[in-house]
mmCIF file of C-alpha atoms in Angstrom:
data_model
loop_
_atom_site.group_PDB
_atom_site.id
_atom_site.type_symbol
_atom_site.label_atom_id
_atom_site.label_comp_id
_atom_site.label_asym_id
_atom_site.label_seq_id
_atom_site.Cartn_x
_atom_site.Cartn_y
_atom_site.Cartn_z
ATOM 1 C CA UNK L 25 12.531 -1.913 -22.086
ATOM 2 C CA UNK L 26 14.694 -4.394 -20.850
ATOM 3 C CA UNK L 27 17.195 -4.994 -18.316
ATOM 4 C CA UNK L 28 20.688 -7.468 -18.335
ATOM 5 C CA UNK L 29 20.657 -9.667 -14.945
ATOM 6 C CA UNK L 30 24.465 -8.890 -14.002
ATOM 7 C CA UNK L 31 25.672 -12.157 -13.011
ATOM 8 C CA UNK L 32 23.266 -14.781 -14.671
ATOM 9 C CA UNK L 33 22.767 -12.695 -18.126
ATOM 10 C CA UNK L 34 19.207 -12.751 -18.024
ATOM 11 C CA UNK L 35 17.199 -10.991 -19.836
ATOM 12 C CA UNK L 36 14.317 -9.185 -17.805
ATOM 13 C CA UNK L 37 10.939 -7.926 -19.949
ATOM 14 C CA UNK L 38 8.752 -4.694 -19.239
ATOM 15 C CA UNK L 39 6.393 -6.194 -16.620
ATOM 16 C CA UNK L 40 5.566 -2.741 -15.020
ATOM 17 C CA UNK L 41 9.087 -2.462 -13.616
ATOM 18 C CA UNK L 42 13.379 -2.684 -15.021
ATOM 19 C CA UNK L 43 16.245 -0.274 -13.192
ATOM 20 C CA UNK L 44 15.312 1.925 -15.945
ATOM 21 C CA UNK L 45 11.922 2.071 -15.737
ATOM 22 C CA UNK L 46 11.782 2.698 -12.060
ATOM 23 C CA UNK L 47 14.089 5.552 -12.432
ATOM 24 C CA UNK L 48 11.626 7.042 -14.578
ATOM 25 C CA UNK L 49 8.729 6.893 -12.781
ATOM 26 C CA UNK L 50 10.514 8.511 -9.680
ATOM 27 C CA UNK L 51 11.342 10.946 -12.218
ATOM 28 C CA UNK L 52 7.884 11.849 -13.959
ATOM 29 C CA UNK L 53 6.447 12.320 -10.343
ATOM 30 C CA UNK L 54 8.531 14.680 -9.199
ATOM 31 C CA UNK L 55 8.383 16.684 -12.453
ATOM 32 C CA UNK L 56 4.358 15.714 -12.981
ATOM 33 C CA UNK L 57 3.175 16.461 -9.199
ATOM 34 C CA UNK L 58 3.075 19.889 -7.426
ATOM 35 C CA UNK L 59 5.506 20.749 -4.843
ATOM 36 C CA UNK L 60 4.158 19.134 -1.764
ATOM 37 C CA UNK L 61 2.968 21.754 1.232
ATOM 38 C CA UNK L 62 5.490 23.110 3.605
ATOM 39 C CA UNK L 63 2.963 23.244 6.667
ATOM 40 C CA UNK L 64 0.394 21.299 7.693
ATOM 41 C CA UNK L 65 -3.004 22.220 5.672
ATOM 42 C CA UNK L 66 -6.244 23.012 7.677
ATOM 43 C CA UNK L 67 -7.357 20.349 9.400
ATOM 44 C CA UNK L 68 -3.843 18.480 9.569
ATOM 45 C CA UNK L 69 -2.058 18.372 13.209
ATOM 46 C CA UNK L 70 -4.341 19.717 15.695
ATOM 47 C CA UNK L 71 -7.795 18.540 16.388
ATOM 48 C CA UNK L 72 -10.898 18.406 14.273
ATOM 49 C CA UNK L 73 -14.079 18.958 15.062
ATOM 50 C CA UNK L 74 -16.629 15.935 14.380
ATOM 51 C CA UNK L 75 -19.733 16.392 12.186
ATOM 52 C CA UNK L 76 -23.154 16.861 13.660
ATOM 53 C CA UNK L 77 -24.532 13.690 15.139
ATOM 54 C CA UNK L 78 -21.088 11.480 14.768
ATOM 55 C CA UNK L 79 -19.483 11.533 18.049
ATOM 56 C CA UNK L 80 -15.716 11.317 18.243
ATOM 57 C CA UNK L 81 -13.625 7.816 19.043
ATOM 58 C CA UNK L 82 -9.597 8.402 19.663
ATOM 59 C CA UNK L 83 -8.065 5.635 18.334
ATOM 60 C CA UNK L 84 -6.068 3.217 20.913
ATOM 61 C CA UNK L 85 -2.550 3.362 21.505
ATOM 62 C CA UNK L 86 -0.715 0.089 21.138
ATOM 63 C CA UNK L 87 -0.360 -0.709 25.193
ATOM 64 C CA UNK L 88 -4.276 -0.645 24.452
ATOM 65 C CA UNK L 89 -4.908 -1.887 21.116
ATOM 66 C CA UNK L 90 -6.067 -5.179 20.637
ATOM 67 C CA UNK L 91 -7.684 -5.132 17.096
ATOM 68 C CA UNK L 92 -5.749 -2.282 14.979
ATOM 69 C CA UNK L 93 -8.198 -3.058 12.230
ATOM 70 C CA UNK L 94 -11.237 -1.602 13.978
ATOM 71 C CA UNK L 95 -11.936 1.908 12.887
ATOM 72 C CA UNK L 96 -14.818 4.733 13.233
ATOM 73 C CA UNK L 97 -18.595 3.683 12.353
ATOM 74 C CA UNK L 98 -19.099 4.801 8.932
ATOM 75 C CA UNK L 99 -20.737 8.499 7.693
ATOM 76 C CA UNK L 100 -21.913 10.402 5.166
ATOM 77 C CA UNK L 101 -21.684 13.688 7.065
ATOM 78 C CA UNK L 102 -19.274 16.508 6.423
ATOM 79 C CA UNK L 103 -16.619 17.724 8.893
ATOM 80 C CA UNK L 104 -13.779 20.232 8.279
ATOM 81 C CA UNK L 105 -11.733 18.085 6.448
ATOM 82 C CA UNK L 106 -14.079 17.133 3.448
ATOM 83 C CA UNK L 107 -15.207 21.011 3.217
ATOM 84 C CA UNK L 108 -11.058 21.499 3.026
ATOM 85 C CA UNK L 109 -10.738 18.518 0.308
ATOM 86 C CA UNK L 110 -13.728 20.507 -1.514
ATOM 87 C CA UNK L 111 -12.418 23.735 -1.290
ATOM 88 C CA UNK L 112 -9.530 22.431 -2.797
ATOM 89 C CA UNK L 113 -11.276 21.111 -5.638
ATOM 90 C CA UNK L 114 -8.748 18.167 -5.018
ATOM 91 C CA UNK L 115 -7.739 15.052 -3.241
ATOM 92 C CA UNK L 116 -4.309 14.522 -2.253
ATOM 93 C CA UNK L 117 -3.201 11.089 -2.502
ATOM 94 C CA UNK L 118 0.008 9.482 -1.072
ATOM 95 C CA UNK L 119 0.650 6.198 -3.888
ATOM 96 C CA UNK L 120 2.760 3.917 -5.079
ATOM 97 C CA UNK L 121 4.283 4.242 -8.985
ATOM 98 C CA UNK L 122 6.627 1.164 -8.632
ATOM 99 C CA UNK L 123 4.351 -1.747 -7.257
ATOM 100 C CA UNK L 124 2.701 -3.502 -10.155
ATOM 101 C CA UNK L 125 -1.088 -4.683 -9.846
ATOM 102 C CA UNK L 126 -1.205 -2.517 -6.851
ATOM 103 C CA UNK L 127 0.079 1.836 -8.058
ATOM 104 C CA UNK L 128 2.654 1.770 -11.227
ATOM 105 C CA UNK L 129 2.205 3.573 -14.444
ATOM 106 C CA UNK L 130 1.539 1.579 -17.612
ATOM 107 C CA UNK L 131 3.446 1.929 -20.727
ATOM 108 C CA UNK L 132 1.178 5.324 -21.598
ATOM 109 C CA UNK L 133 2.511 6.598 -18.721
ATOM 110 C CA UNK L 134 -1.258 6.661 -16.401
ATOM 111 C CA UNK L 135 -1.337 5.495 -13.384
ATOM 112 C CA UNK L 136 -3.457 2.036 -12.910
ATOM 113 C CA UNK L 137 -3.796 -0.594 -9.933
ATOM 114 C CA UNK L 138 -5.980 -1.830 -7.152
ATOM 115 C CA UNK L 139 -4.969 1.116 -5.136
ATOM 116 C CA UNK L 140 -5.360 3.452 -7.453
ATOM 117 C CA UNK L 141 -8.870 2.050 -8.243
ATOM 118 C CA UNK L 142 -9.663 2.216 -4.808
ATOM 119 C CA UNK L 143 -8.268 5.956 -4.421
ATOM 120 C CA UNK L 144 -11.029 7.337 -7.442
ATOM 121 C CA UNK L 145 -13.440 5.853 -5.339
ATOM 122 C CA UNK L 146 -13.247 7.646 -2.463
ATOM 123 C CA UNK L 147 -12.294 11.255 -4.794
ATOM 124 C CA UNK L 148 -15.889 10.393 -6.903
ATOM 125 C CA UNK L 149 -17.278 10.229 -3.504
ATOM 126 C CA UNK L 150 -16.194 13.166 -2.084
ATOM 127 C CA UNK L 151 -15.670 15.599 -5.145
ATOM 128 C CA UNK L 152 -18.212 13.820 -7.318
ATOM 129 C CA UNK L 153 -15.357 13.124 -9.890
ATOM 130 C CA UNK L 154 -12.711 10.368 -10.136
ATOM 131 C CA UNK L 155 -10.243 12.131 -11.972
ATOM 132 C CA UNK L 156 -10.113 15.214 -9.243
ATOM 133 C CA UNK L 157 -7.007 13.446 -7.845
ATOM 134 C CA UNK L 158 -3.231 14.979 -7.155
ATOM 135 C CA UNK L 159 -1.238 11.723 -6.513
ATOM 136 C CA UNK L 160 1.832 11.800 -4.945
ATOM 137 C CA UNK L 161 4.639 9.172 -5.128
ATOM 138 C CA UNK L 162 5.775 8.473 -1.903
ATOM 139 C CA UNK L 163 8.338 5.913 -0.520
ATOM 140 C CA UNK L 164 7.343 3.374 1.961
ATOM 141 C CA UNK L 165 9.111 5.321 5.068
ATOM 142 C CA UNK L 166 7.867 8.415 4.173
ATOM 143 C CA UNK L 167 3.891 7.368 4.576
ATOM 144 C CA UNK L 168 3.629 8.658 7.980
ATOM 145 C CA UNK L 169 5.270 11.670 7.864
ATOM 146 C CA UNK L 170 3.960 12.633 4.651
ATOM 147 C CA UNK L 171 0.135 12.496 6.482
ATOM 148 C CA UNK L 172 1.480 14.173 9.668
ATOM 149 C CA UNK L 173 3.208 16.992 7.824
ATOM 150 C CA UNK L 174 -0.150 17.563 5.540
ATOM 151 C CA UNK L 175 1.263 16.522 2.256
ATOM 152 C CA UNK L 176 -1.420 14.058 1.375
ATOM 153 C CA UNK L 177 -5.017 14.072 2.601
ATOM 154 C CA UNK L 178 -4.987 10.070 2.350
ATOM 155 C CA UNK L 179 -2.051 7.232 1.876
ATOM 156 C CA UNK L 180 -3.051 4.164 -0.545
ATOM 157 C CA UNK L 181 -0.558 2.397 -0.261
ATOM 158 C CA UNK L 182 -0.440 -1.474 0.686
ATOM 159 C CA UNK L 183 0.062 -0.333 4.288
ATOM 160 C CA UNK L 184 -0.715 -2.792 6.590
ATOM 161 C CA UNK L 185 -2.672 -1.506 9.931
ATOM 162 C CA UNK L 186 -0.944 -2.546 13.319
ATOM 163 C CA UNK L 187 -0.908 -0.998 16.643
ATOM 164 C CA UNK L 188 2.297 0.754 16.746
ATOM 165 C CA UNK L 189 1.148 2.993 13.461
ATOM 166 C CA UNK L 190 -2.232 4.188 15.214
ATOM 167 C CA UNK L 191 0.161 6.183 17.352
ATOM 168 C CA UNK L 192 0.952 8.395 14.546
ATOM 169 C CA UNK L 193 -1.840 8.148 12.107
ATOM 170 C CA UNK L 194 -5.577 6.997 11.554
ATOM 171 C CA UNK L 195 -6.603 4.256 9.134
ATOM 172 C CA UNK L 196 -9.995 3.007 7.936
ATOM 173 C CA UNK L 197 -11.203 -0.339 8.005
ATOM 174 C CA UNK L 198 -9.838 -3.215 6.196
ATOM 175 C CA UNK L 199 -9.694 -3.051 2.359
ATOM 176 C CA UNK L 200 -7.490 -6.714 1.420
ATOM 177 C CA UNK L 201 -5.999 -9.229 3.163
ATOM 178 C CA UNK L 202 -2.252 -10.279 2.959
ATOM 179 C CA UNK L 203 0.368 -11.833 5.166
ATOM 180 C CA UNK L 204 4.473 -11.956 4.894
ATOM 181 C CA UNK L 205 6.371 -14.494 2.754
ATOM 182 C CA UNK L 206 9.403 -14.963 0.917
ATOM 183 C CA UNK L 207 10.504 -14.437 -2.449
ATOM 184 C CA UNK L 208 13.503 -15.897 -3.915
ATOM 185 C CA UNK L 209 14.696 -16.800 -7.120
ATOM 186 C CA UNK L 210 13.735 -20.115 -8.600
ATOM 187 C CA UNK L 211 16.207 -23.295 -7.393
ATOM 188 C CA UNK L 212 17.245 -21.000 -4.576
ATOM 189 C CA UNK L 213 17.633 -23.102 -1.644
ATOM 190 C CA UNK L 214 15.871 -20.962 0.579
ATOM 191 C CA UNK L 215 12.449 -22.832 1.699
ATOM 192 C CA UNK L 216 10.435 -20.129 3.512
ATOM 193 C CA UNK L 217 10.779 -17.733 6.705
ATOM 194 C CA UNK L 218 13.100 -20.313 8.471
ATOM 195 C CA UNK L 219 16.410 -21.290 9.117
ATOM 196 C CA UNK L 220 17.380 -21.523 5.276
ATOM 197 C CA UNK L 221 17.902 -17.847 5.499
ATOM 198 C CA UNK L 222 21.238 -18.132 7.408
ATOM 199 C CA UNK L 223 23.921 -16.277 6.080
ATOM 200 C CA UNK L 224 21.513 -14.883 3.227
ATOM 201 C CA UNK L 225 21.064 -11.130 2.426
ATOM 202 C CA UNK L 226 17.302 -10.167 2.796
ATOM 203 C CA UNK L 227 15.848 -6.752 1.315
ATOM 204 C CA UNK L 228 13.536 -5.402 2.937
ATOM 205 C CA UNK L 229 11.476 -1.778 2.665
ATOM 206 C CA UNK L 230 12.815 0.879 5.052
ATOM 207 C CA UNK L 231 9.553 1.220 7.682
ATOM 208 C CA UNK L 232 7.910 -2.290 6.241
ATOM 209 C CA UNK L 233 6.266 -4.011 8.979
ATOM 210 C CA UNK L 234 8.470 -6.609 6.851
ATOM 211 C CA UNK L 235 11.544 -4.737 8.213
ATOM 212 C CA UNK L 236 10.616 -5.215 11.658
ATOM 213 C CA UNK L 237 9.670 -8.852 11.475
ATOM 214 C CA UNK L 238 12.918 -9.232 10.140
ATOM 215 C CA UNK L 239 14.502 -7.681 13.234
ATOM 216 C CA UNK L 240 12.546 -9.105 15.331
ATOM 217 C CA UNK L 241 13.733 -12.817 14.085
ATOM 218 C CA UNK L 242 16.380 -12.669 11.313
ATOM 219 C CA UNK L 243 17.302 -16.530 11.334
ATOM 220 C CA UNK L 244 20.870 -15.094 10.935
ATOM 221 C CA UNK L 245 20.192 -13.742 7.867
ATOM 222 C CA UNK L 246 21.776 -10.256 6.504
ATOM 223 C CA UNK L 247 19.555 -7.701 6.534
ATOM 224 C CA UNK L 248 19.289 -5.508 3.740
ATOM 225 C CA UNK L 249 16.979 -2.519 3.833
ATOM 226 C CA UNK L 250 15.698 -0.141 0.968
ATOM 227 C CA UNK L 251 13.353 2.958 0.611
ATOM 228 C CA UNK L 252 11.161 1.383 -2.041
ATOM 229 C CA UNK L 253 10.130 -2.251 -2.373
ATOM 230 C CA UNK L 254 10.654 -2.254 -5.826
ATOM 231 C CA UNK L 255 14.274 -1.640 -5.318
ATOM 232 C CA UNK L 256 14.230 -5.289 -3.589
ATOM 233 C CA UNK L 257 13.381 -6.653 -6.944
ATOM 234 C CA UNK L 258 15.728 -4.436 -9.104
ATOM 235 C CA UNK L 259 18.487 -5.783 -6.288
ATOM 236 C CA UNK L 260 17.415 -9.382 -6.196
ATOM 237 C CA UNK L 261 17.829 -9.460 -10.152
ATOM 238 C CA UNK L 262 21.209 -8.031 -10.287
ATOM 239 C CA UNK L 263 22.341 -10.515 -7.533
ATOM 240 C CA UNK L 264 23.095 -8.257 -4.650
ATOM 241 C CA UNK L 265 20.547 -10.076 -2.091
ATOM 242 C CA UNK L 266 19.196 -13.459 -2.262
ATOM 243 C CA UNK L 267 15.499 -12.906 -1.366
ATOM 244 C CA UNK L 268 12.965 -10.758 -0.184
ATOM 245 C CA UNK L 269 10.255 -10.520 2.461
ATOM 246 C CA UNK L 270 7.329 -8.713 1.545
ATOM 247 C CA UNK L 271 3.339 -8.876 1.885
ATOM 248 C CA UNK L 272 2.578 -11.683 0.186
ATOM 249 C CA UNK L 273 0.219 -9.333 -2.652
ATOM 250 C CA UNK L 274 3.191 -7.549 -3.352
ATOM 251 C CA UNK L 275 5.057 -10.701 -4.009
ATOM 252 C CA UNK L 276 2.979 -12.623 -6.521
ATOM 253 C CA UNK L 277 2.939 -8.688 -8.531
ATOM 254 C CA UNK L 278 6.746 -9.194 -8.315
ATOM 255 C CA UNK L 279 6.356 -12.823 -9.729
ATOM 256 C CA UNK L 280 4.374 -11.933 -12.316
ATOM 257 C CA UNK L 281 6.523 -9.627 -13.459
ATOM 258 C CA UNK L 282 9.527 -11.916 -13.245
ATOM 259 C CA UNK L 283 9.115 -15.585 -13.858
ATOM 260 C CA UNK L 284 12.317 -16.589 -12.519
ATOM 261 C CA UNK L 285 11.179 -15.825 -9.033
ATOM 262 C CA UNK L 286 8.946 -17.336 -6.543
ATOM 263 C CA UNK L 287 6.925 -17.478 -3.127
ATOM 264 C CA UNK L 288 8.358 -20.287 -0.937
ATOM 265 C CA UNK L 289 7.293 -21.328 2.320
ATOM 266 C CA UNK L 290 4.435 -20.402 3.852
ATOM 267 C CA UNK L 291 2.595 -16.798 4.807
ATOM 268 C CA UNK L 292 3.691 -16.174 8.485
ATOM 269 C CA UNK L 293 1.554 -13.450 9.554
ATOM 270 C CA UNK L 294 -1.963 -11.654 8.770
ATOM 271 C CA UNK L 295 -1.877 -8.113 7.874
ATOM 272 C CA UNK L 296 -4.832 -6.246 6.688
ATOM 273 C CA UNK L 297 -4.198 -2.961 4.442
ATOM 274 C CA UNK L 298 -5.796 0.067 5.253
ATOM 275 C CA UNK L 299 -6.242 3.609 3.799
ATOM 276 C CA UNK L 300 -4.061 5.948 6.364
ATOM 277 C CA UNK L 301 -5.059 9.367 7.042
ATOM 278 C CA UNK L 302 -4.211 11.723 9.685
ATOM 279 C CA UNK L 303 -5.429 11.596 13.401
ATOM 280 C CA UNK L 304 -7.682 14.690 13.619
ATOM 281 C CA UNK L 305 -8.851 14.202 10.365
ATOM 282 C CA UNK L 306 -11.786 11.689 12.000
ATOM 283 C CA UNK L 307 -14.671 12.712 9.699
ATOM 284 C CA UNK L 308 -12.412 11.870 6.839
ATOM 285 C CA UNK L 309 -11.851 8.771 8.204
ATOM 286 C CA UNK L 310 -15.895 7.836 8.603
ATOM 287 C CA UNK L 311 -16.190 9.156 5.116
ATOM 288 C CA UNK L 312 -13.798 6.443 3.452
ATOM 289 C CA UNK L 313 -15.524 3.921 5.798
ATOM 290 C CA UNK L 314 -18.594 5.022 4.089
ATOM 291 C CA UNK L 315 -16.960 4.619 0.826
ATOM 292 C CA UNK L 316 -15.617 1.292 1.805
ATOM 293 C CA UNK L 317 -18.783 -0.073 2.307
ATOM 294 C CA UNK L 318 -20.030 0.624 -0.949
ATOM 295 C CA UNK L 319 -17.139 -0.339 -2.275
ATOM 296 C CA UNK L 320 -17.153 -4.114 -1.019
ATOM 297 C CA UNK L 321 -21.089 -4.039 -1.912
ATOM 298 C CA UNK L 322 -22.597 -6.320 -4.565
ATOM 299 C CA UNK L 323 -20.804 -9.428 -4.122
ATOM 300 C CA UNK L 324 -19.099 -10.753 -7.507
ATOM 301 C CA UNK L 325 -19.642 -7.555 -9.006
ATOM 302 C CA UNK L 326 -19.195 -5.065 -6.190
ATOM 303 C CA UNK L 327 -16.620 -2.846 -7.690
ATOM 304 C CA UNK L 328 -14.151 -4.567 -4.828
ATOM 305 C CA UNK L 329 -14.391 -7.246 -7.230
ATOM 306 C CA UNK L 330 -14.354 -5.868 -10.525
ATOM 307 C CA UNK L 331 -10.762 -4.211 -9.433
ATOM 308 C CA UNK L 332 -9.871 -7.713 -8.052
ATOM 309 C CA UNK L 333 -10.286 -9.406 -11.128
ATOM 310 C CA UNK L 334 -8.750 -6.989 -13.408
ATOM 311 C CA UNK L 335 -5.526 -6.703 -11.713
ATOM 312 C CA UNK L 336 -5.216 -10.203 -10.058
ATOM 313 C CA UNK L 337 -6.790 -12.418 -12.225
ATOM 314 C CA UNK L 338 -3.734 -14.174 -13.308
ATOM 315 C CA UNK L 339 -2.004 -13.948 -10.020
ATOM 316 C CA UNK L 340 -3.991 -13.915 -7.038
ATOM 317 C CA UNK L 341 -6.605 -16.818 -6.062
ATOM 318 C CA UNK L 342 -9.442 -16.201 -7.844
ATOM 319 C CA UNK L 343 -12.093 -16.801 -5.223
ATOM 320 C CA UNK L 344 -10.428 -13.734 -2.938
ATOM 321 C CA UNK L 345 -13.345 -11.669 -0.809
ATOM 322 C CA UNK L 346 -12.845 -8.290 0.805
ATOM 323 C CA UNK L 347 -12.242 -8.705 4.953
ATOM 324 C CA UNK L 348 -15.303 -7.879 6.768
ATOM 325 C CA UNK L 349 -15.327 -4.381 8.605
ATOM 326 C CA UNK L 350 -14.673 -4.152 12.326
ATOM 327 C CA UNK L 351 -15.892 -1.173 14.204
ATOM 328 C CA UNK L 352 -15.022 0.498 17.517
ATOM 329 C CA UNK L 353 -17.276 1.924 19.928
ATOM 330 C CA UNK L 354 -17.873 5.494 19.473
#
């Protein structure tokens, strides 16, 4: 499928993404996935009680926090949330379709990335079978609310852990490493996160910590801000902004699916993704810890790896290691 750059007449290839295609993957998931719950499920906005022996840890609020990427000691144990996700017979997953490498749907229409690698993990875990999984496409200013609201169990979703979002939900430890950077088109003359963006219109995702760096210090740039960051690629290639400011692993997917783009400057802060889940839901939380730590196991060929190399290969530095685990107290 193939989309006409409006102003240039460019042709763009299938790369994971066109207007088209995104279209239709919005489309299949809200024909493809159940209607999502009206009310909070059981264990979703009150408090949980802890499994036997693992004692429970609030997480800090950001006057407080001073490393967001410290989470719960791992366990094996069941609380009332994993006997909930078993009774079920199901995981509900909060994803990306849109993002290639990370959650998009391949030509045959499955869904495939580093995420979604990383999201069979934990459902093999916890229901003994990868494939027990209802995934649920979700824009980036909707993953909060969907966890608070008890539409999804657990978000996947490139979400970067910082203070201000342990107010409203819980996240495991670190799973990748990324920081913000530009992307513009090739022989654009902006250089990087600096003063070249005057007077330039920027896309950013609607509730990206992107989107607030950008407010924070705009360079007198224009802000432009989207519910999806794939909509910041559709836009750049039609013309109607001039870059976009993303995690830098989202970026190099866009690049590789559009050659006429590029990272310039240099990464100007370090942001650490981590699966989101909500705040009672603590023995969920220990449980994906758990899962984490098998997951980064094993070196070259811990299955970190494995998913690394599959869907980054030809994009991401080759050498790349999963950040090591911080724990809190408690």
């Amino acid at each position: 499928m193939w989309i006409r750059r409006a102003r240039t007449g460019r042709l763009r290839g299938w790369g994971g993404v066109s207007a088209m295609a995104a279209a239709c993957a919005v489309t299949a998931a809200a024909v493809l996935l159940p209607p999502a719950r009206t009310s909070p499920g059981p264990g979703h906005g009150r408090a949980a009680a802890e499994p036997a022996g693992v004692a429970a840890a609030p997480f800090a609020p950001a006057d407080t926090c001073q490393e967001p990427e410290a989470s719960l000691s791992p366990s094996g144990l069941d609380g009332p949330t994993i006997e909930r996700i078993r009774k079920a017979g199901k995981l509900v997953a909060g994803v990306d379709q849109n993002s290639f490498k990370w959650g998009y749907r391949n030509p045959d229409g499955h869904l495939d990335g580093f995420d979604i690698d990383l999201v069979k993990a934990i459902a093999k875990d916890i229901l003994g079978r990868e494939d027990l999984v209802i995934y649920r496409a979700i824009p980036t200013s909707q993953r909060i609310p969907a966890l608070q609201e008890g539409r999804v169990d657990i978000v996947v979703r490139t979400m970067t852990v910082n203070c201000k979002r342990l107010e409203d939900v819980a996240f495991s430890t670190a799973y990748f490493e990324a920081g913000q950077q530009v992307l513009a088109p090739k022989g654009s003359r902006i250089t990087g996160y600096d003063a070249s963006l005057e007077g330039r219109r920027i896309c950013t995702a609607a509730g990206s910590t992107a989107e607030a760096a950008l407010k924070a210090k705009s360079y007198g740039s224009v802000p432009v801000s989207v519910p999806n960051q794939l909509d910041c690629l559709v836009r750049l290639q039609l013309g109607e902004v001039d870059g976009i400011i993303t995690d830098n692993a989202l970026a190099a997917g866009q690049a590789a699916q559009d050659p006429s783009v590029q990272l310039v400057g240099a990464p100007f802060t370090r942001e650490f993704y981590g699966v989101a889940m909500n705040k009672d839901a603590t023995d969920l939380v220990r449980r994906v810890n758990k899962v984490l730590e098998d997951y980064r196991a094993g070196g070259e060929q811990s299955p970190w790896s494995v998913s690394y190399r599959k869907h980054f290969q030809n994009v991401l530095p080759a050498q790349a290691v999963p950040p090591a685990p911080k724990y809190r107290n408690g």
